[in-house]
Coordinates of C-alpha atoms in Angstrom, one line a residue:
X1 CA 105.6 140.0 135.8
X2 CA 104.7 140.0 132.3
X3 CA 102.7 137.0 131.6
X4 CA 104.8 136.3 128.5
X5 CA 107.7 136.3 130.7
X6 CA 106.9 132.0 131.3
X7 CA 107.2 131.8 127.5
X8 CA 110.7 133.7 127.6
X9 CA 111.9 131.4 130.9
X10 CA 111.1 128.1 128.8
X11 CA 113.5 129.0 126.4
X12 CA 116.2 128.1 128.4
X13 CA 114.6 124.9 130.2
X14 CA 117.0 122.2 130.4
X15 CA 115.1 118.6 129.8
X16 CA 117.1 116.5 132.6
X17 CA 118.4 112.9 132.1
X18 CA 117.2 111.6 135.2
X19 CA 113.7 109.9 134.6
X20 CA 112.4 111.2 138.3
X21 CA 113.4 114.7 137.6
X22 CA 112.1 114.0 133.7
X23 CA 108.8 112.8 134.7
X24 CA 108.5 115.7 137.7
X25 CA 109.3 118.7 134.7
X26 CA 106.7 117.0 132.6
X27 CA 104.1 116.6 135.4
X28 CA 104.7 120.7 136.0
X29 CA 104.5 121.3 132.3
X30 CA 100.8 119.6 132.2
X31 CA 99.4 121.5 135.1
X32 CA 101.0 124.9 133.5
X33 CA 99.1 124.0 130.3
X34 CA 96.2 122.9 132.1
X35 CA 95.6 126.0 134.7
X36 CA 96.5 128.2 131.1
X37 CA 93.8 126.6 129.3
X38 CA 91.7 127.2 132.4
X39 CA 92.3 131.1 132.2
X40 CA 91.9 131.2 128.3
X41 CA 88.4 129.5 129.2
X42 CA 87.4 132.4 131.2
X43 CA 88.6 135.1 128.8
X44 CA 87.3 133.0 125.7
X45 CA 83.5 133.4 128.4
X46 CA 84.4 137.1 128.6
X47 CA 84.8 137.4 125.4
X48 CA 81.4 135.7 124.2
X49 CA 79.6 137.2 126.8
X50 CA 80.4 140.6 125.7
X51 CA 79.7 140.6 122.4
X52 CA 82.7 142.1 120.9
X53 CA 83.1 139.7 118.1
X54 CA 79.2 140.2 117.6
X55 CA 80.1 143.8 117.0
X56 CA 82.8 143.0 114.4
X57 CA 80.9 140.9 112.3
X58 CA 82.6 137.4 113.6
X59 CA 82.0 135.1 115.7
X60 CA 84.0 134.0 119.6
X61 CA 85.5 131.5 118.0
X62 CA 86.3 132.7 115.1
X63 CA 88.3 135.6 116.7
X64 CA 90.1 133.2 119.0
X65 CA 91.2 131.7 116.0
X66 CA 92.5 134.6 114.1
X67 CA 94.6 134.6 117.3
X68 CA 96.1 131.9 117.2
X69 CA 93.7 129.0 118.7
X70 CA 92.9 125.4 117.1
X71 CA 89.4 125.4 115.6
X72 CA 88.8 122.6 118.4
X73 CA 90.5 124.2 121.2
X74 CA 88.6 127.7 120.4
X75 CA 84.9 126.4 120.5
X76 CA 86.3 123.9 123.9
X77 CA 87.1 127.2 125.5
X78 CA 84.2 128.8 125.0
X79 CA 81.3 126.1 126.0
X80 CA 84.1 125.4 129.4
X81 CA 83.8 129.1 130.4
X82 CA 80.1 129.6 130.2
X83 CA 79.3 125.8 131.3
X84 CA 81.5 126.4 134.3
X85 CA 79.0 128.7 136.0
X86 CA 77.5 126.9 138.9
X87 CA 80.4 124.2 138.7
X88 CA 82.5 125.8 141.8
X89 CA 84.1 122.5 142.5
X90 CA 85.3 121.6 139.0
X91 CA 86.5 125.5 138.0
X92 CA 88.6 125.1 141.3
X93 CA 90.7 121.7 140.2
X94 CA 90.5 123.4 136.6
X95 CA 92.0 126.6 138.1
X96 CA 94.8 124.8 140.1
X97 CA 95.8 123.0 136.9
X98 CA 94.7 119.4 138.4
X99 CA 92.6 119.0 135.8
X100 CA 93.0 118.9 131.8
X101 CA 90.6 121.1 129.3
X102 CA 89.3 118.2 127.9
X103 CA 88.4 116.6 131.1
X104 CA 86.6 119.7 132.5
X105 CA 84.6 119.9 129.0
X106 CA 83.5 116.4 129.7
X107 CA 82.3 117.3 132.7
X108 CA 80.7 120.0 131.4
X109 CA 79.2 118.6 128.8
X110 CA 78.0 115.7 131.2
X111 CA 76.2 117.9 133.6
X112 CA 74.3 120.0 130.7
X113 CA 73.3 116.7 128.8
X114 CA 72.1 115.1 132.9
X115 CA 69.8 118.3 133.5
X116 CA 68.5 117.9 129.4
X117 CA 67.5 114.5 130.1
X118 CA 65.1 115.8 133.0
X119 CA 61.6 116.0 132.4
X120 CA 61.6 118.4 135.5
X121 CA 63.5 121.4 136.2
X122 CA 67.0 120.3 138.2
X123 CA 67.6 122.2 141.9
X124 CA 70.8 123.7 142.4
X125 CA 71.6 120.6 144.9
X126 CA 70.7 117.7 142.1
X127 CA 73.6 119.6 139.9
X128 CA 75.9 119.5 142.7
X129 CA 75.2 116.1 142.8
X130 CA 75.7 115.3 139.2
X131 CA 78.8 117.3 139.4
X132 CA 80.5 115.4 142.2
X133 CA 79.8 111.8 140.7
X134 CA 81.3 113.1 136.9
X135 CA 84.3 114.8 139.2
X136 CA 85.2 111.7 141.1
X137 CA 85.8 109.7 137.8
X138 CA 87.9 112.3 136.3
X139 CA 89.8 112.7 139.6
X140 CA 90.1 108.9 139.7
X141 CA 91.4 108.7 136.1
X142 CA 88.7 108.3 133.8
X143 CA 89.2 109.5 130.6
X144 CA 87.2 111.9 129.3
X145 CA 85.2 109.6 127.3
X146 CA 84.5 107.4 130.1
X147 CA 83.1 110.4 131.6
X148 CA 80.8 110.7 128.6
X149 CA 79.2 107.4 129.3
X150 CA 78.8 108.0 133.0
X151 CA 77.0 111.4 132.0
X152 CA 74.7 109.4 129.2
X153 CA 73.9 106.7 132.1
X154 CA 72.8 109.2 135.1
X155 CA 71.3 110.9 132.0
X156 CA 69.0 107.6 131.5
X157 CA 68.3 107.1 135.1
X158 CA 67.3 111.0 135.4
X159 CA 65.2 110.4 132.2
X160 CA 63.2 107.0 133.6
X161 CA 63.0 109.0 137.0
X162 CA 61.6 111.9 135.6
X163 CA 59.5 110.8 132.9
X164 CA 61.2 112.1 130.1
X165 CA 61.8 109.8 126.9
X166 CA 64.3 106.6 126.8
X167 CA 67.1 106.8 125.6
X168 CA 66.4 105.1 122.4
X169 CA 63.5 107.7 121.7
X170 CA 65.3 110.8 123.2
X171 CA 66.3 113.2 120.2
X172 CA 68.0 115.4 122.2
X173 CA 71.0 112.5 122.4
X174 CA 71.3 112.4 118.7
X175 CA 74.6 114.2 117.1
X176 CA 77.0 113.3 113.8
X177 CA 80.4 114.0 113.6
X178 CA 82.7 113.1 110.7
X179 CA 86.6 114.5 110.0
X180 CA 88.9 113.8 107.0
X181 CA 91.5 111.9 108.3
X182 CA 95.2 112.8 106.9
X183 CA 94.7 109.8 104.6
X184 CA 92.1 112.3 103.1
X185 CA 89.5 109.7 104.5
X186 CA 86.1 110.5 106.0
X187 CA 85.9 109.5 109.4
X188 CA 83.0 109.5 111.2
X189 CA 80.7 108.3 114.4
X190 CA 76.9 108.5 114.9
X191 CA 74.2 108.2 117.5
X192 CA 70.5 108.9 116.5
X193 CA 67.6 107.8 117.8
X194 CA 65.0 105.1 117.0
X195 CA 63.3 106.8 115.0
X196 CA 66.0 108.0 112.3
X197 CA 67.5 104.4 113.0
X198 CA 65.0 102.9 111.7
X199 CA 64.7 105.2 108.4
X200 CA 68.7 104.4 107.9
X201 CA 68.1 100.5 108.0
X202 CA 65.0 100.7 105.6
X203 CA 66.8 103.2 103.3
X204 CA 69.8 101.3 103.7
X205 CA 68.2 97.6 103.5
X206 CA 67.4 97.6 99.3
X207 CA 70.9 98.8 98.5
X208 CA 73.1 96.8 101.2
X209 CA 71.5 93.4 99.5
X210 CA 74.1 90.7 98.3
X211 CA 74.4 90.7 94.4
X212 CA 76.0 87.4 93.0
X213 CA 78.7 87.7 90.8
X214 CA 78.1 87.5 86.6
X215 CA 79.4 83.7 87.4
X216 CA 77.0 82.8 90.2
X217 CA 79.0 82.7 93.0
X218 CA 78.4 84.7 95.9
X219 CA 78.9 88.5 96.6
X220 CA 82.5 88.7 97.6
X221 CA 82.0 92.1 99.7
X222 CA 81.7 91.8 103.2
X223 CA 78.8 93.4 105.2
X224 CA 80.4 96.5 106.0
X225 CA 81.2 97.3 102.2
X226 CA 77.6 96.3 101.1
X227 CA 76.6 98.9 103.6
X228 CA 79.4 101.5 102.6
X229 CA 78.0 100.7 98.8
X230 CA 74.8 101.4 99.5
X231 CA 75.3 104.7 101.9
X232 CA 76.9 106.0 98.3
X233 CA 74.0 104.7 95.8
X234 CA 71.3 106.2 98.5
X235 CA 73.4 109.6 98.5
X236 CA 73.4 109.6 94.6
X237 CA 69.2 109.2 95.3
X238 CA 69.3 111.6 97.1
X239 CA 67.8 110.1 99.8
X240 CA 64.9 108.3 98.0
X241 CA 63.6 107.0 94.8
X242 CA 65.0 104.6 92.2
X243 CA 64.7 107.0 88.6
X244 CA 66.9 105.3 85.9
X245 CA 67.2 108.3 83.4
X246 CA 67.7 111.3 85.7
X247 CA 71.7 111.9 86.6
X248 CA 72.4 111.2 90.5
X249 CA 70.6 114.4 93.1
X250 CA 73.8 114.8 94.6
X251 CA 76.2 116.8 93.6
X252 CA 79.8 116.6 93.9
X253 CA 81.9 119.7 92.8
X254 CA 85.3 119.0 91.5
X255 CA 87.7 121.8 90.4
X256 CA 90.0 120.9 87.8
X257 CA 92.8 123.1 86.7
X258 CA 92.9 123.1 82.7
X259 CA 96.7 123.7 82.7
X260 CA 97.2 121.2 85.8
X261 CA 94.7 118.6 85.6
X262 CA 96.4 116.5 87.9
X263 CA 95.9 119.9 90.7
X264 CA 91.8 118.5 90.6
X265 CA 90.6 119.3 94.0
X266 CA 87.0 118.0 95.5
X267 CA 85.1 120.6 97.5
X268 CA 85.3 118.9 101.2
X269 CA 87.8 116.1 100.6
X270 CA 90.6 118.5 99.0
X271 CA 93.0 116.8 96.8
X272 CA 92.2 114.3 94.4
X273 CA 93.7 112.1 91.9
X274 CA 93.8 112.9 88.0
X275 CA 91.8 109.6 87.6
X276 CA 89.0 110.0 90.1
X277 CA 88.7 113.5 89.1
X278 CA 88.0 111.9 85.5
X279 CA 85.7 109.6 86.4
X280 CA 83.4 111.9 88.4
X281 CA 83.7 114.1 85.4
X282 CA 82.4 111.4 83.1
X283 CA 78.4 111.6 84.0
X284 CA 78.9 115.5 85.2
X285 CA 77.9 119.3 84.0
X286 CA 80.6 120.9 83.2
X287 CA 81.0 124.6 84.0
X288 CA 84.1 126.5 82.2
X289 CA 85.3 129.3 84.2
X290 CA 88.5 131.8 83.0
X291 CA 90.4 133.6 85.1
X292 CA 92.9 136.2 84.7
X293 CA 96.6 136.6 85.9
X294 CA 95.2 137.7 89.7
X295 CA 93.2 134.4 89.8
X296 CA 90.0 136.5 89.5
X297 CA 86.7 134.9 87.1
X298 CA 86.2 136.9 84.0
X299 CA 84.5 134.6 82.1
X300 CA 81.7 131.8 83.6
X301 CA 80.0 129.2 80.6
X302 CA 76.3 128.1 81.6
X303 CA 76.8 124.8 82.9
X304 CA 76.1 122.1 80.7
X305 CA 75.3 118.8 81.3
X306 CA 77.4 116.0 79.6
X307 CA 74.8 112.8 79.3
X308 CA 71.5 114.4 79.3
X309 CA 68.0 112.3 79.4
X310 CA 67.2 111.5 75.8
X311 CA 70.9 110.3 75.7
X312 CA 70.9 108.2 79.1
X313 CA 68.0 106.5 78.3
X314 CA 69.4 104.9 74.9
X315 CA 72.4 104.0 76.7
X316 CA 69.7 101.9 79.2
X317 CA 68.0 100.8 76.4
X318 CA 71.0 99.4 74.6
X319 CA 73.3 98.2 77.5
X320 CA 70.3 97.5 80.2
X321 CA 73.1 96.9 82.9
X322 CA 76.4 97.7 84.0
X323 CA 78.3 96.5 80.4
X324 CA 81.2 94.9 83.2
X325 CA 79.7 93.1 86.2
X326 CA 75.6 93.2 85.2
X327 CA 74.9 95.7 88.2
X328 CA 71.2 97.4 87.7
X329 CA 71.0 100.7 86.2
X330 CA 70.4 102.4 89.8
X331 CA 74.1 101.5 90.3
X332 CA 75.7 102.7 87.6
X333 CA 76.8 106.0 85.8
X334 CA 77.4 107.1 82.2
X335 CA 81.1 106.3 81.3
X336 CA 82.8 108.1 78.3
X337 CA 84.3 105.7 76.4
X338 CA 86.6 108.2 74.9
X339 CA 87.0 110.3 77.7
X340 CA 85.7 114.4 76.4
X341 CA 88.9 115.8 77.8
X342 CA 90.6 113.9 74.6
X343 CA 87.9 115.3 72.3
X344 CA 85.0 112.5 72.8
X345 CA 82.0 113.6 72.0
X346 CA 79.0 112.7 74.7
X347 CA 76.8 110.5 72.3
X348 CA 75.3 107.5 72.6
X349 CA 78.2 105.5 70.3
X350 CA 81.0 106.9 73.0
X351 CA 79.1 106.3 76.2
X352 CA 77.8 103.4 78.3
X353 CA 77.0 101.9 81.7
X354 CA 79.1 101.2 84.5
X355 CA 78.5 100.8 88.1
X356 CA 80.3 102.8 90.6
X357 CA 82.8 99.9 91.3
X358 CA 83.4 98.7 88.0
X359 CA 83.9 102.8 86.8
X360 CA 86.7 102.8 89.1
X361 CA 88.2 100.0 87.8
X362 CA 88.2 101.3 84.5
X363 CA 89.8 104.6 85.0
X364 CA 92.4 103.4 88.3
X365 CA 93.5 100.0 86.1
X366 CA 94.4 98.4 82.8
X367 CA 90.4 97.9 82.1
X368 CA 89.7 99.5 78.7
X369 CA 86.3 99.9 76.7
X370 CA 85.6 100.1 72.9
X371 CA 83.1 100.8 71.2
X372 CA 82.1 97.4 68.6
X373 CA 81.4 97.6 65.1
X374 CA 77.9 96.3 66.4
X375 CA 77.3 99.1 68.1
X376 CA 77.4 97.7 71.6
X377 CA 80.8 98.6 73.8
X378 CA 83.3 95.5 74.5
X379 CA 85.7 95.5 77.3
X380 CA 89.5 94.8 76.9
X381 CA 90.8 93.0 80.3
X382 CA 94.3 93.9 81.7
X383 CA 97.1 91.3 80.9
X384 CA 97.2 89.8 84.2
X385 CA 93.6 88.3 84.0
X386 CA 94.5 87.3 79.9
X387 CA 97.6 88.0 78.2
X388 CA 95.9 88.1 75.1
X389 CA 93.5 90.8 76.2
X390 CA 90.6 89.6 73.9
X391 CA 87.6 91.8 74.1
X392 CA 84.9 90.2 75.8
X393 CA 81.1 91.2 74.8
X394 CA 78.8 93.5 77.0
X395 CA 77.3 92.1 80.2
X396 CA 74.1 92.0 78.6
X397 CA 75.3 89.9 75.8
X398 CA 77.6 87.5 76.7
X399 CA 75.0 84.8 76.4
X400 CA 74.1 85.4 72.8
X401 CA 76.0 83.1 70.2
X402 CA 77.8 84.4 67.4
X403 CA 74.9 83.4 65.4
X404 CA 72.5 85.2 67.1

């Protein structure tokens, strides 16, 4: 029988009404997907072990996914296949179809990061035994997950057994893993050890500090968005220092269409807004590439940098904060007043400062900024906070009198 000839006989499957014979179809369907994942683990071995994508100039993975496979899926197969070795008990409920892909990778997985935590090489019995323990929870109806955490807490016991380090001191426990969500949100989870720990708090600690409002009153962000602040002013740092002329060490690469601005597309994060593109483009270098009617470069500018540091540090000088909220000059960026996509020239009379929040505000809402006949930029407030919109004065100035 052609293997393909399943695929042709579900064509024709008729989903019954009954819930008994519903729920019985759909029990069969799982255990054929999960005893065909099994066999696409083996190949997906096979195929690593052999090296043929090697000799192509790919990778296993990579090849599985030309044909066909999920990115996710393609590396599960592989680390099930080669972790399987050794693991008779699990490959046979995996084989059968008793068992899901994702439960035999957390089993998998749990057994490899058991035998890491050892300080001492395992016996062929002890992974027997660390195998039955992870099996009887995912035969029981643990989710994989739950698996996880029975594999981290033999991995601890193992570890204090053993001699090896605790958990809290034990790099080999440390991983990072972040997706974009399809709210084109960065999701992620981490677990590192003491050490990096306590490098994130202390990193974190300056940045994440409350900052009362111009008024007085209290910091209205919660905790969590002090922390989510800071996490973006240390990645501008780059990691470290507090340099109030140079532009932020990390770099963000935007690609905006000249014909289809509002096409602006971020390197990881993919689509953007018109707006935030804008604003990232305000304290930026600007490389102008041309491209011909086949989309290929035939013309690359040197890329030059908008707000340089003879410029930067008269805007400092003049506005010494954010010109909005009063934010130090660590938190904020140099905002073209008339933005240079209109023809505004990056000068000290058509820039000034404003920190991450408040730059949003300006571009995403009805927040304006002039320039003053003084020589200092105003700000025009939307018609919801005054109807009026009368400018009000720089941060920096708003206690001077109209004497002074």
């Amino acid at each position: 029988m052609r293997l393909l000839d399943v695929v042709d006989s579900l064509f024709d499957l008729v989903i019954p009404d009954d819930p008994g014979d519903l729920l019985a179809l759909a029990k069969d369907l799982i255990t054929l997907r999960n005893a065909g994942e099994h066999q696409l683990a083996v190949c997906a071995a096979v195929i690593d072990q052999s090296g043929m994508a090697r000799k192509a100039g790919s990778t296993s993975a990579k090849l599985l996914q030309a044909n066909g496979a999920p990115p996710g899926a393609a590396y599960r197969w592989i680390r099930v296949g080669s972790g399987l070795a050794g693991l008779d008990r699990t490959a046979g409920y995996s084989r059968d179809g008793y068992l899901s892909s994702e439960h035999v990778d957390a089993i998998v997985k749990g057994v490899a990061h058991i035998v890491d935590r050892s300080d001492e090489v395992v016996t062929g019995e002890q992974r027997v035994e660390f195998e039955r323990k992870l099996l009887s929870h995912a035969i029981s109806g643990a989710p994989p997950s739950e698996i996880g955490a029975v594999a981290r807490g033999l991995g601890n016991r193992v570890a204090n057994d053993t001699g090896g380090p605790p958990p809290a001191e034990d790099r080999s426990l440390n991983n990072l893993d972040y997706v974009v969500n399809p709210e084109g949100r960065c999701v992620g989870r981490f677990d590192v050890d003491a050490v990096i720990g306590e490098k994130l708090f202390s990193a974190l600690d300056f940045w994440s500090r409350a900052r009362p409002e111009p008024d007085g009153s209290d910091d209205p962000r919660t905790p969590t968005q002090r922390r989510a602040d800071a996490l973006h002013q240390l990645l501008d740092c780059g990691g470290g220092g507090q340099d109030l002329v140079s532009a932020p060490r990390t770099e963000v690469m935007v690609t905006v269409p000249a014909d289809h601005p509002q096409a602006a597309t971020l390197r990881w994060m993919g689509p953007t807004t018109e707006a935030t593109a804008l604003a990232l483009a305000c304290d930026s270098s600007i490389t102008k590439i041309t491209l011909d009617g086949q989309e290929v470069p035939i013309d690359l500018s040197p890329p030059k940098r908008l707000f340089t540091g003879p410029v930067r540090k008269a805007i400092i000088i003049r506005d010494t904060c954010c010109v909005k909220c009063g934010a130090s000059v660590t938190w904020s960026d140099c905002h073209h007043i008339t933005h240079f996509a209109d023809g505004g020239a990056t000068t000290l009379e058509n820039g000034c400062l404003l920190c991450r929040t408040c730059h949003r505000a300006v571009h995403h809402t009805d927040w304006d900024v002039i320039m003053g006949s003084d020589g200092h930029p105003w700000l025009i407030p939307p018609a919801d906070i005054d109807p009026q919109r009368r400018p009000l004065p720089a941060y920096n100035r708003r206690t001077l009198t109209l004497a002074a």
